Amino acid sequence: MIRIAKAEEGDLPAILDLQRLAYQSEARLLGNVRIPPLLQTLEDMREEFRCGVFLKALDEGRNIVGSVRGLARDGTLFVGKLMVHPDHQRQGLGSRLLLELEKVCPQPRLELFTSDRSAANIRLYERNGYARFSEKAVSPDLTFVYLEKRLSV
């Protein structure tokens, strides 16, 4: 059984390892191995940890197999870097992490973004109540789709 809990600073090296594994598929999809999740350093992640909330998903052996993070600002929870170990994908864990983040850090509005090429990610977010509200081309080859979800808190 997978258990979700708040991450501690000592979990960050394992989360960074998971991030580097989980974002390989996104890098292949984009044809670019230099995407920010693959370039993030442990020190960068520690700084992000100090400012926001990190959740972890633990398997029976207490291995971190999923994570998501959020930063609350001005009534919006900015959701970032939802990741699930490839062996645990397509089993509902991504949805569970999103819902747990909403409970742990309730805000009236949630916002996230993903590549317009990440059809599976977009479907996951839309199934969880997110709706597209904007698109932004960040380079000739990359457009981000921004999605939001409104909650009554």
mmCIF file of C-alpha atoms in Angstrom:
data_model
loop_
_atom_site.group_PDB
_atom_site.id
_atom_site.type_symbol
_atom_site.label_atom_id
_atom_site.label_comp_id
_atom_site.label_asym_id
_atom_site.label_seq_id
_atom_site.Cartn_x
_atom_site.Cartn_y
_atom_site.Cartn_z
ATOM 1 C CA MET A 1 0.000 0.000 0.000
ATOM 2 C CA ILE A 2 1.314 3.429 -0.954
ATOM 3 C CA ARG A 3 1.270 6.064 1.802
ATOM 4 C CA ILE A 4 1.482 9.836 1.194
ATOM 5 C CA ALA A 5 3.138 12.134 3.738
ATOM 6 C CA LYS A 6 4.867 15.480 3.967
ATOM 7 C CA ALA A 7 8.461 15.230 2.854
ATOM 8 C CA GLU A 8 11.321 16.173 5.153
ATOM 9 C CA GLU A 9 14.557 17.837 4.128
ATOM 10 C CA GLY A 10 16.346 14.498 4.457
ATOM 11 C CA ASP A 11 14.080 13.115 1.699
ATOM 12 C CA LEU A 12 15.329 15.592 -0.890
ATOM 13 C CA PRO A 13 18.192 13.488 -2.333
ATOM 14 C CA ALA A 14 15.772 10.609 -2.989
ATOM 15 C CA ILE A 15 13.190 12.997 -4.468
ATOM 16 C CA LEU A 16 15.847 14.476 -6.747
ATOM 17 C CA ASP A 17 16.828 10.964 -7.892
ATOM 18 C CA LEU A 18 13.172 10.177 -8.591
ATOM 19 C CA GLN A 19 12.775 13.485 -10.432
ATOM 20 C CA ARG A 20 15.717 12.679 -12.705
ATOM 21 C CA LEU A 21 14.224 9.261 -13.459
ATOM 22 C CA ALA A 22 10.604 10.356 -13.870
ATOM 23 C CA TYR A 23 11.362 13.307 -16.150
ATOM 24 C CA GLN A 24 13.355 11.206 -18.647
ATOM 25 C CA SER A 25 10.138 10.473 -20.546
ATOM 26 C CA GLU A 26 9.317 14.192 -20.729
ATOM 27 C CA ALA A 27 12.824 14.936 -22.006
ATOM 28 C CA ARG A 28 12.410 12.288 -24.723
ATOM 29 C CA LEU A 29 9.008 13.699 -25.653
ATOM 30 C CA LEU A 30 10.492 17.182 -25.998
ATOM 31 C CA GLY A 31 13.684 15.964 -27.641
ATOM 32 C CA ASN A 32 15.703 17.907 -25.077
ATOM 33 C CA VAL A 33 17.658 16.450 -22.161
ATOM 34 C CA ARG A 34 18.336 19.921 -20.754
ATOM 35 C CA ILE A 35 14.896 20.517 -19.254
ATOM 36 C CA PRO A 36 14.827 22.227 -15.823
ATOM 37 C CA PRO A 37 13.736 19.150 -13.803
ATOM 38 C CA LEU A 38 16.796 17.268 -15.077
ATOM 39 C CA LEU A 39 19.144 20.180 -14.393
ATOM 40 C CA GLN A 40 17.923 21.053 -10.888
ATOM 41 C CA THR A 41 20.578 20.692 -8.201
ATOM 42 C CA LEU A 42 20.081 19.514 -4.650
ATOM 43 C CA GLU A 43 20.796 23.038 -3.396
ATOM 44 C CA ASP A 44 18.143 24.459 -5.756
ATOM 45 C CA MET A 45 15.698 21.889 -4.432
ATOM 46 C CA ARG A 46 16.564 22.759 -0.815
ATOM 47 C CA GLU A 47 15.765 26.413 -1.529
ATOM 48 C CA GLU A 48 12.449 25.404 -3.084
ATOM 49 C CA PHE A 49 11.745 23.179 -0.062
ATOM 50 C CA ARG A 50 12.226 26.103 2.339
ATOM 51 C CA CYS A 51 9.561 28.122 0.502
ATOM 52 C CA GLY A 52 6.888 25.520 -0.166
ATOM 53 C CA VAL A 53 5.321 22.166 0.637
ATOM 54 C CA PHE A 54 6.686 18.855 -0.659
ATOM 55 C CA LEU A 55 4.755 15.599 -0.457
ATOM 56 C CA LYS A 56 6.170 12.125 -0.921
ATOM 57 C CA ALA A 57 4.557 8.794 -1.739
ATOM 58 C CA LEU A 58 6.133 5.817 0.016
ATOM 59 C CA ASP A 59 5.819 2.166 -0.972
ATOM 60 C CA GLU A 60 5.797 -0.715 1.517
ATOM 61 C CA GLY A 61 9.597 -0.623 1.685
ATOM 62 C CA ARG A 62 9.490 3.109 2.483
ATOM 63 C CA ASN A 63 10.992 3.971 -0.914
ATOM 64 C CA ILE A 64 9.865 7.287 -2.380
ATOM 65 C CA VAL A 65 7.880 6.436 -5.518
ATOM 66 C CA GLY A 66 6.084 9.745 -6.054
ATOM 67 C CA SER A 67 6.219 13.401 -5.136
ATOM 68 C CA VAL A 68 4.586 16.755 -5.760
ATOM 69 C CA ARG A 69 5.278 20.228 -4.463
ATOM 70 C CA GLY A 70 3.329 23.412 -4.021
ATOM 71 C CA LEU A 71 3.899 27.050 -3.221
ATOM 72 C CA ALA A 72 1.011 29.146 -1.858
ATOM 73 C CA ARG A 73 0.971 32.804 -2.770
ATOM 74 C CA ASP A 74 -1.867 35.346 -2.800
ATOM 75 C CA GLY A 75 -4.656 32.752 -2.701
ATOM 76 C CA THR A 76 -3.144 30.503 -5.365
ATOM 77 C CA LEU A 77 -1.356 27.212 -4.851
ATOM 78 C CA PHE A 78 1.239 26.829 -7.591
ATOM 79 C CA VAL A 79 1.569 23.084 -8.128
ATOM 80 C CA GLY A 80 4.889 21.839 -9.430
ATOM 81 C CA LYS A 81 6.825 18.773 -10.424
ATOM 82 C CA LEU A 82 4.250 16.056 -9.988
ATOM 83 C CA MET A 83 6.209 12.845 -10.510
ATOM 84 C CA VAL A 84 5.634 9.127 -10.154
ATOM 85 C CA HIS A 85 8.206 6.358 -10.533
ATOM 86 C CA PRO A 86 7.719 4.673 -13.943
ATOM 87 C CA ASP A 87 6.898 1.340 -12.237
ATOM 88 C CA HIS A 88 3.982 2.994 -10.397
ATOM 89 C CA GLN A 89 2.526 5.145 -13.179
ATOM 90 C CA ARG A 90 -1.039 4.767 -14.432
ATOM 91 C CA GLN A 91 -2.241 3.426 -11.078
ATOM 92 C CA GLY A 92 -3.852 6.609 -9.723
ATOM 93 C CA LEU A 93 -0.901 7.778 -7.637
ATOM 94 C CA GLY A 94 -0.554 11.094 -9.493
ATOM 95 C CA SER A 95 -4.197 11.894 -8.756
ATOM 96 C CA ARG A 96 -3.767 10.915 -5.114
ATOM 97 C CA LEU A 97 -0.765 13.229 -4.773
ATOM 98 C CA LEU A 98 -2.681 16.144 -6.316
ATOM 99 C CA LEU A 99 -5.671 15.626 -4.014
ATOM 100 C CA GLU A 100 -3.490 15.311 -0.921
ATOM 101 C CA LEU A 101 -1.693 18.550 -1.815
ATOM 102 C CA GLU A 102 -5.079 20.301 -1.994
ATOM 103 C CA LYS A 103 -5.873 19.065 1.532
ATOM 104 C CA VAL A 104 -2.477 19.916 3.028
ATOM 105 C CA CYS A 105 -2.320 23.399 1.522
ATOM 106 C CA PRO A 106 -5.893 24.585 0.837
ATOM 107 C CA GLN A 107 -6.167 27.631 -1.407
ATOM 108 C CA PRO A 108 -9.131 28.905 -3.451
ATOM 109 C CA ARG A 109 -7.182 28.499 -6.695
ATOM 110 C CA LEU A 110 -4.589 26.019 -7.930
ATOM 111 C CA GLU A 111 -2.385 26.557 -10.963
ATOM 112 C CA LEU A 112 0.089 24.401 -12.853
ATOM 113 C CA PHE A 113 1.644 24.124 -16.280
ATOM 114 C CA THR A 114 2.962 21.457 -18.605
ATOM 115 C CA SER A 115 4.182 21.148 -22.169
ATOM 116 C CA ASP A 116 1.528 21.184 -24.869
ATOM 117 C CA ARG A 117 3.086 17.911 -26.083
ATOM 118 C CA SER A 118 2.349 16.187 -22.751
ATOM 119 C CA ALA A 119 -1.103 14.906 -23.686
ATOM 120 C CA ALA A 120 -1.146 12.299 -20.900
ATOM 121 C CA ASN A 121 -0.304 14.940 -18.286
ATOM 122 C CA ILE A 122 -2.988 17.285 -19.605
ATOM 123 C CA ARG A 123 -5.571 14.472 -19.473
ATOM 124 C CA LEU A 124 -4.537 13.671 -15.878
ATOM 125 C CA TYR A 125 -4.956 17.282 -14.808
ATOM 126 C CA GLU A 126 -8.291 17.678 -16.593
ATOM 127 C CA ARG A 127 -9.589 14.466 -14.969
ATOM 128 C CA ASN A 128 -8.699 16.056 -11.626
ATOM 129 C CA GLY A 129 -10.731 19.202 -12.274
ATOM 130 C CA TYR A 130 -8.144 21.472 -13.880
ATOM 131 C CA ALA A 131 -9.091 23.568 -16.916
ATOM 132 C CA ARG A 132 -6.851 25.267 -19.447
ATOM 133 C CA PHE A 133 -6.732 29.027 -19.161
ATOM 134 C CA SER A 134 -3.634 30.061 -21.098
ATOM 135 C CA GLU A 135 -0.848 28.947 -23.402
ATOM 136 C CA LYS A 136 2.568 30.537 -23.698
ATOM 137 C CA ALA A 137 5.244 29.837 -26.292
ATOM 138 C CA VAL A 138 8.576 29.873 -24.472
ATOM 139 C CA SER A 139 10.597 28.967 -27.564
ATOM 140 C CA PRO A 140 9.854 28.067 -31.179
ATOM 141 C CA ASP A 141 9.720 24.402 -30.128
ATOM 142 C CA LEU A 142 8.031 24.648 -26.730
ATOM 143 C CA THR A 143 4.639 25.892 -25.602
ATOM 144 C CA PHE A 144 3.392 25.625 -22.037
ATOM 145 C CA VAL A 145 -0.275 24.970 -21.301
ATOM 146 C CA TYR A 146 -1.445 26.610 -18.064
ATOM 147 C CA LEU A 147 -4.280 24.977 -16.148
ATOM 148 C CA GLU A 148 -6.203 26.041 -13.066
ATOM 149 C CA LYS A 149 -8.650 24.591 -10.600
ATOM 150 C CA ARG A 150 -11.012 26.553 -8.376
ATOM 151 C CA LEU A 151 -11.921 25.324 -4.906
ATOM 152 C CA SER A 152 -14.263 26.584 -2.247
ATOM 153 C CA VAL A 153 -12.127 26.649 0.888
#
